[in-house]
mmCIF file of C-alpha atoms and ligand atoms in Angstrom:
data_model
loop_
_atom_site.group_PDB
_atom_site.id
_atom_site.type_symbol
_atom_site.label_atom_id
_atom_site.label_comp_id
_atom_site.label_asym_id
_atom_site.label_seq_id
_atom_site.Cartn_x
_atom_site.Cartn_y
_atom_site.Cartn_z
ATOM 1 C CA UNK A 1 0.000 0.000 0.000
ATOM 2 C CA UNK A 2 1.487 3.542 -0.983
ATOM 3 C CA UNK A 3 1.977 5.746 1.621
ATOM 4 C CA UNK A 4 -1.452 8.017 2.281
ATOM 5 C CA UNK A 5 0.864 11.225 2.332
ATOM 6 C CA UNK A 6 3.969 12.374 0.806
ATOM 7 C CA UNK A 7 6.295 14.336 2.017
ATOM 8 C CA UNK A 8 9.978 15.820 0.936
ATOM 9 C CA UNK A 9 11.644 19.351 0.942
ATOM 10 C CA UNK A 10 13.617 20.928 -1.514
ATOM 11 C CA UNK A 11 15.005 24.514 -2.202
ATOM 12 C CA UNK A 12 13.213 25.502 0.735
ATOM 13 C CA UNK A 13 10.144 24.489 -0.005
ATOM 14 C CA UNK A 14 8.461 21.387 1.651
ATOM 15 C CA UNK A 15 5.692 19.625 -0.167
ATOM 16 C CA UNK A 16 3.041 17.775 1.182
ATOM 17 C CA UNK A 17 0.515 15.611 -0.926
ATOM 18 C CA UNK A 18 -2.494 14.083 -0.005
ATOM 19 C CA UNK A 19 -2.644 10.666 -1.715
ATOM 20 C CA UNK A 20 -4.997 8.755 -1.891
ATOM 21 C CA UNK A 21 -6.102 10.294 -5.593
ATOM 22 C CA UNK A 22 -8.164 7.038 -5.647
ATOM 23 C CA UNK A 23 -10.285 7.756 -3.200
ATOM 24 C CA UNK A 24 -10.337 11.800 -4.510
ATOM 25 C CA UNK A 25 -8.097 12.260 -1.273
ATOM 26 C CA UNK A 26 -10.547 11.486 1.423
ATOM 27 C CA UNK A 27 -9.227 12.089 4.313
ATOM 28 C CA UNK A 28 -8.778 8.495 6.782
ATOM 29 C CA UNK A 29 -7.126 7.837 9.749
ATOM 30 C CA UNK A 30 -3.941 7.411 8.381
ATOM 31 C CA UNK A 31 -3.891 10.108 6.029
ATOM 32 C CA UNK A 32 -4.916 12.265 9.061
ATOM 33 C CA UNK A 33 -2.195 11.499 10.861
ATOM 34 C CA UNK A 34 0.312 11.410 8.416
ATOM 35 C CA UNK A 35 -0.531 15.390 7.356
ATOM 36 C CA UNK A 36 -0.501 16.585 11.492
ATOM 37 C CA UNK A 37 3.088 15.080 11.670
ATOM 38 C CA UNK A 38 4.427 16.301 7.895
ATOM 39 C CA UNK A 39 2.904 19.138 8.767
ATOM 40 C CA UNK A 40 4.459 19.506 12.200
ATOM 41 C CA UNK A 41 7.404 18.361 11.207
ATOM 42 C CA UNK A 42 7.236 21.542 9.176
ATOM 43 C CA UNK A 43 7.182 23.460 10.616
ATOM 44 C CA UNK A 44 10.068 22.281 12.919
ATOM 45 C CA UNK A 45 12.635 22.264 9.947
ATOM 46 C CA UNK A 46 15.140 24.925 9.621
ATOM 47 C CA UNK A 47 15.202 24.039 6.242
ATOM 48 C CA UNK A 48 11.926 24.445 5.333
ATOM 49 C CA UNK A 49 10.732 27.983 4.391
ATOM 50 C CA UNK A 50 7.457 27.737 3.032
ATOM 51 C CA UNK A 51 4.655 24.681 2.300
ATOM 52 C CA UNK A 52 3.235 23.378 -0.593
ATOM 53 C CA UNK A 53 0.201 21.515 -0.030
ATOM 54 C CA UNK A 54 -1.961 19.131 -2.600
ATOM 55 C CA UNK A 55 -3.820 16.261 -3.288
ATOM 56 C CA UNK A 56 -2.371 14.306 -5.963
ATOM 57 C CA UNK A 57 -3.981 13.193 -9.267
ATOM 58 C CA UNK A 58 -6.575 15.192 -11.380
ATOM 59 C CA UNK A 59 -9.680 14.743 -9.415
ATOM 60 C CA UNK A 60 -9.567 16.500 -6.260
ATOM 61 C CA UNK A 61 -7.760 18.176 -3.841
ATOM 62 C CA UNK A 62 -9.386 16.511 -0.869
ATOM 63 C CA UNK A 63 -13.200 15.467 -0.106
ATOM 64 C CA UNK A 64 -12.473 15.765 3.371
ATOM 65 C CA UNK A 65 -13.715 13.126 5.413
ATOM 66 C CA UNK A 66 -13.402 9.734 4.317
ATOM 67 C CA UNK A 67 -17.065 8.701 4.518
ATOM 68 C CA UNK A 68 -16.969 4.713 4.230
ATOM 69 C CA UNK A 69 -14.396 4.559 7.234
ATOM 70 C CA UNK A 70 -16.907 7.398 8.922
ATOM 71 C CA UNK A 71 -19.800 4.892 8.598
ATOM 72 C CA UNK A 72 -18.004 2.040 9.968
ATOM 73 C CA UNK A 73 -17.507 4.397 12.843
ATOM 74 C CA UNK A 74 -20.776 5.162 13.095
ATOM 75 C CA UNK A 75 -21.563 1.609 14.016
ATOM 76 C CA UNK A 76 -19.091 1.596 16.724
ATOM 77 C CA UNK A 77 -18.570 4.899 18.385
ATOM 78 C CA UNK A 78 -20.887 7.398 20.324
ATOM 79 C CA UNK A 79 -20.580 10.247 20.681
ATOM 80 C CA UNK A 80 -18.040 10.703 17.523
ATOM 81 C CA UNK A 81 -14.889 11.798 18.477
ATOM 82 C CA UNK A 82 -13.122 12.661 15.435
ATOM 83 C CA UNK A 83 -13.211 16.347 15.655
ATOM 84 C CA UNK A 84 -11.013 16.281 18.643
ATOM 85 C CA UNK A 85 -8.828 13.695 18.179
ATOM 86 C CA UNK A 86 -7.317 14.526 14.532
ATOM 87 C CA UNK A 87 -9.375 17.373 12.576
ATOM 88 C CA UNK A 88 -8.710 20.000 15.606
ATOM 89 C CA UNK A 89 -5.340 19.280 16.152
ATOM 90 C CA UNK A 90 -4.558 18.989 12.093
ATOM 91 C CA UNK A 91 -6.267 22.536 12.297
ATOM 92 C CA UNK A 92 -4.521 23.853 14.848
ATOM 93 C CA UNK A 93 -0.603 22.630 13.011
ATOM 94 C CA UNK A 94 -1.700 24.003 9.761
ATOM 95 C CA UNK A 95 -3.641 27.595 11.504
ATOM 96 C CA UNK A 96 -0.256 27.976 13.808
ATOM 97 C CA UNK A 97 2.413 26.883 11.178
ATOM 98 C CA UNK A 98 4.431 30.301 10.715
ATOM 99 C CA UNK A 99 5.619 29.361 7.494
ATOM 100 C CA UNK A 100 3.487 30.375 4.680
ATOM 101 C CA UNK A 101 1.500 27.679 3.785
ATOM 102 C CA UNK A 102 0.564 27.335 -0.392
ATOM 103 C CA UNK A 103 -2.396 24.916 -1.154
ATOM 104 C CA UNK A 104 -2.885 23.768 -5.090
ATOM 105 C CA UNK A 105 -6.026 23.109 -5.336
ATOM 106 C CA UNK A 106 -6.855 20.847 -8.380
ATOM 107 C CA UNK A 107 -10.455 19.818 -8.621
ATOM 108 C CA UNK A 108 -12.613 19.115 -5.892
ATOM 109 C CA UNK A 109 -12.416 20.327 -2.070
ATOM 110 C CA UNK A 110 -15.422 19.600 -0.051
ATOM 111 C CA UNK A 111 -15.800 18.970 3.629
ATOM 112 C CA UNK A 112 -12.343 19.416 5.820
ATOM 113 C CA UNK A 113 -10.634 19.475 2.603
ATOM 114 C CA UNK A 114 -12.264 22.660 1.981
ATOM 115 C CA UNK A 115 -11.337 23.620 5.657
ATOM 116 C CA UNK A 116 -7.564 22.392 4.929
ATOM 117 C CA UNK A 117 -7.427 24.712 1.531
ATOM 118 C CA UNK A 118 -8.916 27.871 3.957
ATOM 119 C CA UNK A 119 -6.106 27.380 6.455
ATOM 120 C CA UNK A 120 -3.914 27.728 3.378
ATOM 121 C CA UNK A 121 -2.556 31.268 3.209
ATOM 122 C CA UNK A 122 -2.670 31.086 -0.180
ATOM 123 C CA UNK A 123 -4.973 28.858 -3.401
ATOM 124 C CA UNK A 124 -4.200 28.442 -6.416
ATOM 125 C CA UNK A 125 -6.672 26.734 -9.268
ATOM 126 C CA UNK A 126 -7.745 26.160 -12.386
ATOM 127 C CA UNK A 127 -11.186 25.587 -14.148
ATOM 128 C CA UNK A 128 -11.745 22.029 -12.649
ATOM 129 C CA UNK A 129 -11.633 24.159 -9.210
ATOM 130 C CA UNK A 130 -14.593 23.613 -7.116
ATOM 131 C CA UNK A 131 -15.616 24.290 -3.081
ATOM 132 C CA UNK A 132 -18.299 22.689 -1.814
ATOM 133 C CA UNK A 133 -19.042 22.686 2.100
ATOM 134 C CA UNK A 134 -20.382 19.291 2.476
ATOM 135 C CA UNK A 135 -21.202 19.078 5.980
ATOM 136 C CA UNK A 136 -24.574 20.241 6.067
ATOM 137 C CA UNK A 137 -25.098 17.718 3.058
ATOM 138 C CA UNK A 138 -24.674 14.971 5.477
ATOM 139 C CA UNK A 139 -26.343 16.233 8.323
ATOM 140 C CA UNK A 140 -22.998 17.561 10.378
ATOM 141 C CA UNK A 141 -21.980 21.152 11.085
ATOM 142 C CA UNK A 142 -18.559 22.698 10.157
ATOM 143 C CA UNK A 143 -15.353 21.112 11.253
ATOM 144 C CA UNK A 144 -11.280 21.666 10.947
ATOM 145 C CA UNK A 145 -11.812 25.919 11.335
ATOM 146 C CA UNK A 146 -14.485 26.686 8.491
ATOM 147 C CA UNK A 147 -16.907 28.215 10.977
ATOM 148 C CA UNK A 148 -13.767 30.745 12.172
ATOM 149 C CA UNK A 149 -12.106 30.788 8.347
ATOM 150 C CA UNK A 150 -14.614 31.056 6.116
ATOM 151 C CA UNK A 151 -16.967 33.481 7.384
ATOM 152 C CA UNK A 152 -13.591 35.843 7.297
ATOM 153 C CA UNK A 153 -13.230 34.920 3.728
ATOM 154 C CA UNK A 154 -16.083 35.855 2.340
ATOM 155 C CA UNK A 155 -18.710 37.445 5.117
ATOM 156 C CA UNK A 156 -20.929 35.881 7.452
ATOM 157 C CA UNK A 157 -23.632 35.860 4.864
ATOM 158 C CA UNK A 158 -22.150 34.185 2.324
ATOM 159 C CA UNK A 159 -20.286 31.745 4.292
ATOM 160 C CA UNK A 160 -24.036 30.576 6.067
ATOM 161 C CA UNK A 161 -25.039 30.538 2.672
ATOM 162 C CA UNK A 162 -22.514 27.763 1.804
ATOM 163 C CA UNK A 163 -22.409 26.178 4.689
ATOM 164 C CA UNK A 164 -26.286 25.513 5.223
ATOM 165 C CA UNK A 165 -27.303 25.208 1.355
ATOM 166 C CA UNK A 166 -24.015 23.105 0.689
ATOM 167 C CA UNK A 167 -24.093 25.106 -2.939
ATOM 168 C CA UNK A 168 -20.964 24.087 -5.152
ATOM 169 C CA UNK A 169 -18.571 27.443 -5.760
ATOM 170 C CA UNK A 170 -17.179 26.859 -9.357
ATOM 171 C CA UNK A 171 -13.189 28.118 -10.130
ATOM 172 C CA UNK A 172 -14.329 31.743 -11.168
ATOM 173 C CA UNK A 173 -16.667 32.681 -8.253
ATOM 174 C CA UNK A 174 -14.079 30.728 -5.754
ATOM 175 C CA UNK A 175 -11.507 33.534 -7.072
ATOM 176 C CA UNK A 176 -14.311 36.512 -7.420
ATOM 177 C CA UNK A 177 -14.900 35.481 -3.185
ATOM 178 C CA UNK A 178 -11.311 35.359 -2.394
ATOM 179 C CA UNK A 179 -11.451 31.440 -2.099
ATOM 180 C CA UNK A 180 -9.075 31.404 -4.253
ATOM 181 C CA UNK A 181 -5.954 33.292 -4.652
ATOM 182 C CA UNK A 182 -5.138 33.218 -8.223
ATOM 183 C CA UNK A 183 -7.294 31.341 -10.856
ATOM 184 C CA UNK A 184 -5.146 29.997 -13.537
ATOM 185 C CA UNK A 185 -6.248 29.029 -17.013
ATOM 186 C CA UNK A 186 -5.582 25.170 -17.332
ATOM 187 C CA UNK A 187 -5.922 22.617 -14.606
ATOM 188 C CA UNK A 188 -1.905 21.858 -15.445
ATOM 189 C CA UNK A 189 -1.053 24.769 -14.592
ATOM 190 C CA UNK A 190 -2.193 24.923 -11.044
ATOM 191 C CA UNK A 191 0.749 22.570 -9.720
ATOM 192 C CA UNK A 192 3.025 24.924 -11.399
ATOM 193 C CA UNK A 193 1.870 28.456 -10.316
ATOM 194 C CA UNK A 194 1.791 27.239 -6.573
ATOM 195 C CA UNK A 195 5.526 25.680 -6.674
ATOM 196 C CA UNK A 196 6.121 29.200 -8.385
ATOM 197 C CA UNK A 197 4.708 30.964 -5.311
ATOM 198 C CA UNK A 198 6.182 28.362 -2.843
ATOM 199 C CA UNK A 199 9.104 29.106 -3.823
ATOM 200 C CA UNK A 200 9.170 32.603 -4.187
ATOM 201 C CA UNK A 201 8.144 32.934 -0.735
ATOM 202 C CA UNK A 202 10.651 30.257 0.326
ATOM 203 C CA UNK A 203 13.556 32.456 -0.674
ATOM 204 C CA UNK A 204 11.512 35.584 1.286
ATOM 205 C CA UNK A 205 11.825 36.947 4.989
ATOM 206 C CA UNK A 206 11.211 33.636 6.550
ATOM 207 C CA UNK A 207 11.370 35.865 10.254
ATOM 208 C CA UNK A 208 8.714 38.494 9.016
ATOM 209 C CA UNK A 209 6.678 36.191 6.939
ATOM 210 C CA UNK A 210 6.506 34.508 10.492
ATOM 211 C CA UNK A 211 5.732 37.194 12.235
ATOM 212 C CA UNK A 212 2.618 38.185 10.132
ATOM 213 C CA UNK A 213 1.190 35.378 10.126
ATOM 214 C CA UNK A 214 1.546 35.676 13.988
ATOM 215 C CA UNK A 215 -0.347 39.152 13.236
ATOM 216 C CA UNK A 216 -2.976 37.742 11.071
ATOM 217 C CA UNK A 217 -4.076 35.209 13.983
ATOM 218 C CA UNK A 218 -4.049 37.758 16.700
ATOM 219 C CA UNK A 219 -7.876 38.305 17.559
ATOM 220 C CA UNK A 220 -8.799 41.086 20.236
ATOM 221 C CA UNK A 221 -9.043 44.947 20.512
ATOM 222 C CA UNK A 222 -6.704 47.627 18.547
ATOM 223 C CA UNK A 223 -4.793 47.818 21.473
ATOM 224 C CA UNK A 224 -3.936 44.377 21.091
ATOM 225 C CA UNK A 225 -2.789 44.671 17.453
ATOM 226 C CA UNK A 226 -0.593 47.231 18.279
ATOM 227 C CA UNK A 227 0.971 45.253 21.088
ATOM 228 C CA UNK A 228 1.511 42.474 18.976
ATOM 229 C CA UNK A 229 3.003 44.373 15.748
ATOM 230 C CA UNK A 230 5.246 45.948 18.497
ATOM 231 C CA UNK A 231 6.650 42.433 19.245
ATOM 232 C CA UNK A 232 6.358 41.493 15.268
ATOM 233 C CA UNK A 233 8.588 44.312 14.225
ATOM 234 C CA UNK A 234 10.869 44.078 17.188
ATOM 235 C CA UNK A 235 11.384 39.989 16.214
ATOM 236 C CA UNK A 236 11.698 41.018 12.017
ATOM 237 C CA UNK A 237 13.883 43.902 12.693
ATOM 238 C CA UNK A 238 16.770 41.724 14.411
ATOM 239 C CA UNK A 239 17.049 39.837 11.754
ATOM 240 C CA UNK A 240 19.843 39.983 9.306
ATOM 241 C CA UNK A 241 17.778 39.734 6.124
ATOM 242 C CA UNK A 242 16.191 42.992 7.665
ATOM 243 C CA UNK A 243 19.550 44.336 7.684
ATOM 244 C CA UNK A 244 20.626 43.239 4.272
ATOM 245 C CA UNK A 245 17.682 44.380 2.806
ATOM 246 C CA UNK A 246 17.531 47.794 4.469
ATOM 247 C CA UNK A 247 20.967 47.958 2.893
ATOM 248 C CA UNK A 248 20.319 46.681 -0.370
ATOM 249 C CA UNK A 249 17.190 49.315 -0.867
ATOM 250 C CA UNK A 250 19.561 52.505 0.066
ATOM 251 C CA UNK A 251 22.539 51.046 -2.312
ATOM 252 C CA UNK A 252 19.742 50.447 -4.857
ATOM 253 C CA UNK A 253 20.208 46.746 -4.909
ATOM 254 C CA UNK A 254 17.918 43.493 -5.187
ATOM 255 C CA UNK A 255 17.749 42.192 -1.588
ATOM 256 C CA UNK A 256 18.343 38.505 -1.101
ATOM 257 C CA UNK A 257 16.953 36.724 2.076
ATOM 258 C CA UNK A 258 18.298 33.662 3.969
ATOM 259 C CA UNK A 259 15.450 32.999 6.015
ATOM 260 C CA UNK A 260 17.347 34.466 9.336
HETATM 261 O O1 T3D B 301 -16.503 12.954 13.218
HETATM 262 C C1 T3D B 301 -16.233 13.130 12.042
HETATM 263 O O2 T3D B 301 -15.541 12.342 11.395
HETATM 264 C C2 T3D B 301 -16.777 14.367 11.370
HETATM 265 C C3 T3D B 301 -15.832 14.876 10.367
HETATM 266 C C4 T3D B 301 -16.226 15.494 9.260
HETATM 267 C C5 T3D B 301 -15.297 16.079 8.314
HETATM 268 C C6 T3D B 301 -15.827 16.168 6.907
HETATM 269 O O3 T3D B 301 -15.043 16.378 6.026
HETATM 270 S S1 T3D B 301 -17.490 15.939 6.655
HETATM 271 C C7 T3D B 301 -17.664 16.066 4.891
HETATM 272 C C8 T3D B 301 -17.238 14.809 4.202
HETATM 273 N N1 T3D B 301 -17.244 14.951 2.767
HETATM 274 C C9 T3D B 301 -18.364 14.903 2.038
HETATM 275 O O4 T3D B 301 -19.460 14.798 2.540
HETATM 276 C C10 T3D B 301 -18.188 14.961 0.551
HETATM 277 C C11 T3D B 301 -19.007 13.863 -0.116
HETATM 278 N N2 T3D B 301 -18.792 13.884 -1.531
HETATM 279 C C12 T3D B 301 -19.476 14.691 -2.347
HETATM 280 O O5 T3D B 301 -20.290 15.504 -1.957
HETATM 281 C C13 T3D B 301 -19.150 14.560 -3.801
HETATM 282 O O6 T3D B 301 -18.618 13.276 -4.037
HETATM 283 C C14 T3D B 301 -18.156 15.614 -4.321
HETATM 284 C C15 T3D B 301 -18.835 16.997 -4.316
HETATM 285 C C16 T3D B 301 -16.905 15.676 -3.442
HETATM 286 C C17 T3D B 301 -17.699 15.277 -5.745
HETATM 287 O O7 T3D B 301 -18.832 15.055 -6.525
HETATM 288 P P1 T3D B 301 -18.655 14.345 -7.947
HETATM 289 O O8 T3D B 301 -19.999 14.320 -8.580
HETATM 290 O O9 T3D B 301 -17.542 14.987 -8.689
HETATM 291 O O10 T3D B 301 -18.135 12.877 -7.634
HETATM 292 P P2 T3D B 301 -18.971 11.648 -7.030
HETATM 293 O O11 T3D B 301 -19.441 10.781 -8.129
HETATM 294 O O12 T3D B 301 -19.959 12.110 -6.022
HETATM 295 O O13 T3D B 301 -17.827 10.900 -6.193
HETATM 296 C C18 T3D B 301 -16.793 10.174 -6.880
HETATM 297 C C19 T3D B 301 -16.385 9.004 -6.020
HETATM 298 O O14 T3D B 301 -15.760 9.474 -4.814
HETATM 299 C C20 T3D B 301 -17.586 8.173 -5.543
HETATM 300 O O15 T3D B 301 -17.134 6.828 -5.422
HETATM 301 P P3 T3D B 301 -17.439 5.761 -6.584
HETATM 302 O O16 T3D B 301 -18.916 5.731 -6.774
HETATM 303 O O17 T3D B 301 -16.717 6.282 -7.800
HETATM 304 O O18 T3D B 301 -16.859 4.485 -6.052
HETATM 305 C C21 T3D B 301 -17.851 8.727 -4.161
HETATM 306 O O19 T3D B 301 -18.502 7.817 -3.331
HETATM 307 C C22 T3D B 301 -16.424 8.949 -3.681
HETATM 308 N N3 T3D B 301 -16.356 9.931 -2.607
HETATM 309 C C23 T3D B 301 -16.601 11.255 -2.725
HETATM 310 N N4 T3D B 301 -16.446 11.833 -1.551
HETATM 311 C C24 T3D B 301 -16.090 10.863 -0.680
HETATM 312 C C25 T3D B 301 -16.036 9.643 -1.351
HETATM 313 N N5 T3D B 301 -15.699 8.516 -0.742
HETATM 314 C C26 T3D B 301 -15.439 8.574 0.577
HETATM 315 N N6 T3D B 301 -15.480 9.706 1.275
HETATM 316 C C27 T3D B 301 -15.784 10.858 0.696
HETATM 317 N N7 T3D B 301 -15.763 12.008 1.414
#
């Protein structure tokens, strides 16, 4: 049996792929555990500066929840226990990872795969793109952050919308809602763009990238912003490739960033 997720860094960039393309990437035990500790192991590697994630094959990126495992649970456990044993703490790796995270999405993402691609801090796709919520469709609420993610994506309306009427978003109104990133024009191109992007911002300011992600999760009053972009810009501007590139600007120079 091949192994339900890859894994393997290169150039600073560390890919992880869903695969399981027979089963459009649903998301089993395994496969569940295998992303929490790629993805942890991450975000513990010096050298890894950014994250590309996928699904592989043509089909989808992930359908979230592998539903013929779920029904065998069904049969055996009450009350479920999923949620907190591997979708909240997958969520939580991915949501705290302070490396940008990159998700190609090819085809479908439904379910916690749709969650996974939202805790992406950017998506990339192509026509074949599609988001559907799922949850609902099966009689479950939201799981693995969409009820915090998406309603910051695209509105409160919008996201209760999708997540009660469980209506498909095609590739052109997933990039009019900011679901997606970038939309590009073929379905081969998706892989490409996103190792593009992955590995432009692999050979960024790992530190400040870092940092605003850190900024980006911080909840709480104005006050609290401030606080934290006090400590953000305190953390970036010790670094050396704030130095270098402070230096490169004034000497008008391309900077060039080592991650430290
Ligand atoms: O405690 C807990 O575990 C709760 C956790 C929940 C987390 C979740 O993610 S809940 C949501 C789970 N996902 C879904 O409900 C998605 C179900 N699938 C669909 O709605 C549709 O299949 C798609 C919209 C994803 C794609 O539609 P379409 O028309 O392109 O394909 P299809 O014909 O429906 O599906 C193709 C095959 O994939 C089919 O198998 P077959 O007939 O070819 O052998 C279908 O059964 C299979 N498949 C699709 N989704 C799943 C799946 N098999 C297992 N698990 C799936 N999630």
């Amino acid at each position: 049996m091949s192994d339900p997720v890859l894994s393997s860094t290169s150039d600073g960039v560390t890919t992880v792929t869903i695969n399981r393309p027979d089963a459009l990437n649903a998301l089993d035990v395994p496969t569940k555990v295998g992303l929490r500790e790629a993805l942890s192991r991450a975000g513990g590697d010096p050298d890894c500066r950014a994250v590309l994630l996928a699904g592989a094959g043509e089909r989808a990126f992930c359908v979230g929840q592998d539903l013929r495992e779920h029904v065998r649970n069904l049969q055996t456990e009450a009350p479920l226990k999923t949620v907190r044993e591997h979708y909240n703490p997958l969520a939580r790796v991915l949501f705290d990872l302070d490396k940008p995270v990159v998700a190609a999405v090819r085809g479908v993402a439904a379910g916690a795969g749709a969650s996974l691609a939202f805790l992406a801090d950017f998506r990339v796709g192509g026509p074949s793109t599609s988001f559907s919520m799922a949850f609902a469709g099966i009689g479950l609420a939201a799981d693995t952050g969409a009820s915090y993610l998406l309603p910051r994506l695209v509105g409160r309306a919008r996201a209760a919308e999708l997540l009660m009427l469980n209506r498909t978003v095609r590739a052109a109104e997933a990039s009019e809602l900011g679901l997606l990133t970038e939309l590009v024009e073929t379905d081969e191109e998706v892989a490409k763009r996103a190792a593009e992007l992955a590995a432009r911002l692999a050979s960024g300011p790992t530190v400040a990238y870092g940092q605003i992600k850190r900024q980006l999760r911080v909840g709480g009053t104005f006050a609290d912003a401030l606080d934290c972009e006090a400590d953000a810009q305190a953390a970036s501007g010790a670094t050396a490739d704030h130095r270098a590139a402070v230096e490169a600007f004034v000497n008008k120079q391309k900077p060039s960033f080592e991650g430290r």
